[in-house]
C-alpha cells in the first residue's frame, strides 16, 4: 500500500512546488509520512487490489502529529467492449477514462496508461472508486510521453485543443462498490 501526500493549492488541487511525501505501510498497515507543519494537504492511498482512496483537504497542525485512518474498499469494475461499425471486435483501441480518483489535476510520474482493448475488443477497469465514471474512444496521439533522467517517465494523459468541448464523446457509468458495470462503444 502506498500513501502520497501533496500540498493542496486551493482550486488547482495540488501544488508540486511544495513537494510531496510518499510512504509504504508496514506489516501492521501503518505508515508514517513527513509532516508539512501548518500546511493544507490531501492524502491519497493506493493499493493494487483496492480502489484508490483520497482524503479531503486536511489542515495540519503547526506542531505535533496528525493521525488519519483510510478505509480501503474493493471498488467497482467496468467491462468496456468496443466493436466496429460491422459489429466486429475492435482491438488495440485506446480508451480515455475520467472519474473519481483518476483526475488528480497534476502531471503523473508513471509509465503511462495501457487502457487498450484486447483482441476481443474488451478492456476491464478494476478497483474503481465508486461514483460517476466517463469513458470514450481515445484519439491517436492524445497522450504525450517525455523521458527524463534515470528512466522516469512524465506523461500528460490528454490535452484539449480548446476547440473541442471537454465532454465530447463521453459515455457515463455509475460505479458502485463490489459491482461490475458493462459499457459498449462503437469505433468508426
CSV table of C-alpha atoms in Angstrom, one decimal:
chain,number,residue,atom,x,y,z
A,1,UNK,CA,0.0,0.0,0.0
A,2,UNK,CA,1.3,3.5,-0.8
A,3,UNK,CA,0.4,6.8,0.8
A,4,UNK,CA,1.0,10.0,-1.1
A,5,UNK,CA,0.6,13.5,0.4
A,6,UNK,CA,0.6,16.5,-1.8
A,7,UNK,CA,0.3,20.1,-0.7
A,8,UNK,CA,-3.1,21.5,-1.7
A,9,UNK,CA,-3.3,24.8,-3.5
A,10,UNK,CA,-7.0,25.8,-3.4
A,11,UNK,CA,-8.9,25.4,-6.6
A,12,UNK,CA,-6.0,23.9,-8.6
A,13,UNK,CA,-5.9,20.9,-6.4
A,14,UNK,CA,-2.2,20.2,-5.8
A,15,UNK,CA,1.0,22.2,-5.7
A,16,UNK,CA,4.2,20.4,-6.7
A,17,UNK,CA,6.1,23.5,-5.6
A,18,UNK,CA,5.6,22.4,-2.0
A,19,UNK,CA,6.7,18.8,-2.9
A,20,UNK,CA,5.1,15.6,-1.7
A,21,UNK,CA,5.7,12.8,0.7
A,22,UNK,CA,5.4,9.1,0.0
A,23,UNK,CA,5.4,6.1,2.3
A,24,UNK,CA,4.6,2.4,2.3
A,25,UNK,CA,2.7,0.7,5.1
A,26,UNK,CA,4.4,-1.8,7.4
A,27,UNK,CA,3.1,-5.3,8.2
A,28,UNK,CA,0.6,-3.7,10.7
A,29,UNK,CA,-0.8,-1.5,8.0
A,30,UNK,CA,0.7,1.7,9.4
A,31,UNK,CA,2.7,4.4,7.5
A,32,UNK,CA,4.4,7.5,8.7
A,33,UNK,CA,4.7,10.5,6.4
A,34,UNK,CA,7.0,13.5,6.7
A,35,UNK,CA,5.0,16.4,8.1
A,36,UNK,CA,4.2,19.7,6.5
A,37,UNK,CA,3.5,21.7,9.6
A,38,UNK,CA,0.7,24.2,9.2
A,39,UNK,CA,0.0,23.2,5.6
A,40,UNK,CA,-3.1,22.0,3.9
A,41,UNK,CA,-2.7,18.6,2.4
A,42,UNK,CA,-4.6,15.9,0.6
A,43,UNK,CA,-3.7,12.2,1.3
A,44,UNK,CA,-4.1,9.6,-1.4
A,45,UNK,CA,-3.9,5.9,-0.6
A,46,UNK,CA,-3.4,3.3,-3.4
A,47,UNK,CA,-3.2,-0.5,-3.4
A,48,UNK,CA,-3.3,-2.8,-6.4
A,49,UNK,CA,-6.2,-4.8,-5.0
A,50,UNK,CA,-8.4,-1.9,-3.8
A,51,UNK,CA,-9.9,1.3,-5.1
A,52,UNK,CA,-7.9,4.4,-4.5
A,53,UNK,CA,-8.8,6.5,-1.5
A,54,UNK,CA,-8.4,10.2,-1.2
A,55,UNK,CA,-9.0,12.4,1.8
A,56,UNK,CA,-10.5,15.8,1.7
A,57,UNK,CA,-8.2,18.8,2.4
A,58,UNK,CA,-6.6,18.4,5.8
A,59,UNK,CA,-5.1,21.4,7.7
A,60,UNK,CA,-2.1,20.0,9.6
A,61,UNK,CA,-1.2,21.5,13.0
A,62,UNK,CA,1.8,23.8,13.2
A,63,UNK,CA,3.4,21.3,15.6
A,64,UNK,CA,2.6,17.7,16.7
A,65,UNK,CA,1.2,14.7,14.9
A,66,UNK,CA,-1.9,14.2,12.9
A,67,UNK,CA,-3.5,10.7,12.7
A,68,UNK,CA,-5.6,9.5,9.8
A,69,UNK,CA,-7.3,6.2,9.0
A,70,UNK,CA,-8.0,5.2,5.4
A,71,UNK,CA,-10.7,2.5,4.9
A,72,UNK,CA,-10.0,1.0,1.5
A,73,UNK,CA,-12.8,-0.7,-0.4
A,74,UNK,CA,-12.7,-3.2,-3.2
A,75,UNK,CA,-14.2,-0.6,-5.6
A,76,UNK,CA,-16.2,-1.5,-8.6
A,77,UNK,CA,-15.4,-2.6,-12.2
A,78,UNK,CA,-16.4,-1.6,-15.7
A,79,UNK,CA,-16.1,-4.1,-18.6
A,80,UNK,CA,-15.9,-2.0,-21.7
A,81,UNK,CA,-16.5,-3.6,-25.2
A,82,UNK,CA,-15.6,-1.8,-28.4
A,83,UNK,CA,-17.0,-3.0,-31.8
A,84,UNK,CA,-16.5,-1.6,-35.2
A,85,UNK,CA,-19.5,-0.4,-37.4
A,86,UNK,CA,-19.9,-4.0,-38.7
A,87,UNK,CA,-20.2,-5.4,-35.2
A,88,UNK,CA,-16.7,-7.0,-35.1
A,89,UNK,CA,-14.4,-6.6,-32.1
A,90,UNK,CA,-12.1,-3.6,-32.3
A,91,UNK,CA,-8.7,-4.5,-30.9
A,92,UNK,CA,-6.0,-2.1,-29.8
A,93,UNK,CA,-8.4,0.9,-29.3
A,94,UNK,CA,-7.2,3.3,-26.7
A,95,UNK,CA,-9.8,4.3,-24.1
A,96,UNK,CA,-9.9,7.6,-22.3
A,97,UNK,CA,-11.2,7.4,-18.7
A,98,UNK,CA,-12.2,10.1,-16.3
A,99,UNK,CA,-13.7,9.6,-12.9
A,100,UNK,CA,-13.2,9.8,-9.1
A,101,UNK,CA,-9.6,9.1,-8.2
A,102,UNK,CA,-8.5,9.3,-11.9
A,103,UNK,CA,-8.2,13.1,-12.5
A,104,UNK,CA,-5.6,14.2,-9.9
A,105,UNK,CA,-5.1,17.6,-11.5
A,106,UNK,CA,-1.3,17.3,-11.7
A,107,UNK,CA,1.0,15.5,-14.1
A,108,UNK,CA,1.5,11.9,-13.2
A,109,UNK,CA,5.0,10.4,-12.9
A,110,UNK,CA,4.3,6.9,-14.3
A,111,UNK,CA,4.8,4.6,-17.2
A,112,UNK,CA,1.7,5.7,-19.0
A,113,UNK,CA,-1.7,4.0,-19.3
A,114,UNK,CA,-2.3,0.8,-21.1
A,115,UNK,CA,-6.1,1.1,-21.4
A,116,UNK,CA,-6.5,-0.5,-24.8
A,117,UNK,CA,-8.9,-3.2,-26.0
A,118,UNK,CA,-7.6,-6.7,-26.4
A,119,UNK,CA,-8.2,-9.0,-29.4
A,120,UNK,CA,-11.8,-9.5,-28.2
A,121,UNK,CA,-12.4,-5.7,-28.2
A,122,UNK,CA,-12.6,-5.7,-24.4
A,123,UNK,CA,-10.8,-3.7,-21.7
A,124,UNK,CA,-11.5,-4.1,-18.0
A,125,UNK,CA,-11.2,-1.3,-15.5
A,126,UNK,CA,-11.0,-2.7,-12.0
A,127,UNK,CA,-10.9,-1.3,-8.4
A,128,UNK,CA,-12.5,2.0,-9.4
A,129,UNK,CA,-13.7,4.4,-6.8
A,130,UNK,CA,-17.5,4.5,-6.6
A,131,UNK,CA,-19.1,7.3,-8.4
A,132,UNK,CA,-19.7,8.6,-11.9
A,133,UNK,CA,-17.0,7.5,-14.4
A,134,UNK,CA,-16.8,8.6,-18.1
A,135,UNK,CA,-15.2,6.7,-21.0
A,136,UNK,CA,-14.7,7.4,-24.6
A,137,UNK,CA,-12.6,6.2,-27.5
A,138,UNK,CA,-9.1,7.7,-27.4
A,139,UNK,CA,-7.6,9.6,-30.2
A,140,UNK,CA,-4.3,8.7,-31.8
A,141,UNK,CA,-1.6,11.0,-30.4
A,142,UNK,CA,-3.7,12.2,-27.5
A,143,UNK,CA,-1.1,11.2,-24.9
A,144,UNK,CA,2.4,12.8,-24.7
A,145,UNK,CA,5.3,10.9,-23.2
A,146,UNK,CA,8.6,12.5,-22.3
A,147,UNK,CA,11.6,10.6,-20.9
A,148,UNK,CA,13.6,12.1,-18.1
A,149,UNK,CA,16.7,11.3,-16.1
A,150,UNK,CA,17.0,7.9,-14.6
A,151,UNK,CA,14.3,6.4,-16.9
A,152,UNK,CA,11.4,8.3,-15.2
A,153,UNK,CA,8.5,8.9,-17.4
A,154,UNK,CA,6.4,12.1,-17.4
A,155,UNK,CA,3.0,11.5,-19.1
A,156,UNK,CA,0.3,14.0,-19.7
A,157,UNK,CA,-2.7,11.9,-20.5
A,158,UNK,CA,-4.7,14.3,-22.7
A,159,UNK,CA,-4.7,17.9,-23.8
A,160,UNK,CA,-7.8,19.5,-25.2
A,161,UNK,CA,-7.3,21.8,-28.2
A,162,UNK,CA,-9.6,24.5,-27.0
A,163,UNK,CA,-12.0,24.0,-29.9
A,164,UNK,CA,-13.2,20.7,-28.5
A,165,UNK,CA,-15.8,20.6,-25.7
A,166,UNK,CA,-14.5,18.8,-22.7
A,167,UNK,CA,-17.5,16.5,-22.6
A,168,UNK,CA,-17.3,15.4,-26.3
A,169,UNK,CA,-17.9,11.7,-26.9
A,170,UNK,CA,-18.0,10.6,-23.3
A,171,UNK,CA,-20.3,7.7,-22.1
A,172,UNK,CA,-21.1,7.7,-18.4
A,173,UNK,CA,-21.4,4.7,-16.0
A,174,UNK,CA,-22.1,4.9,-12.3
A,175,UNK,CA,-19.7,2.6,-10.4
A,176,UNK,CA,-20.8,1.1,-7.1
A,177,UNK,CA,-18.8,-0.8,-4.5
A,178,UNK,CA,-18.4,-4.5,-5.5
A,179,UNK,CA,-20.4,-4.3,-8.7
A,180,UNK,CA,-19.5,-4.8,-12.3
A,181,UNK,CA,-20.9,-2.5,-14.9
A,182,UNK,CA,-20.8,-3.0,-18.7
A,183,UNK,CA,-20.4,-0.4,-21.4
A,184,UNK,CA,-20.3,-0.8,-25.2
A,185,UNK,CA,-18.8,1.7,-27.6
A,186,UNK,CA,-18.6,1.7,-31.4
A,187,UNK,CA,-15.4,2.6,-33.2
A,188,UNK,CA,-15.6,4.3,-36.5
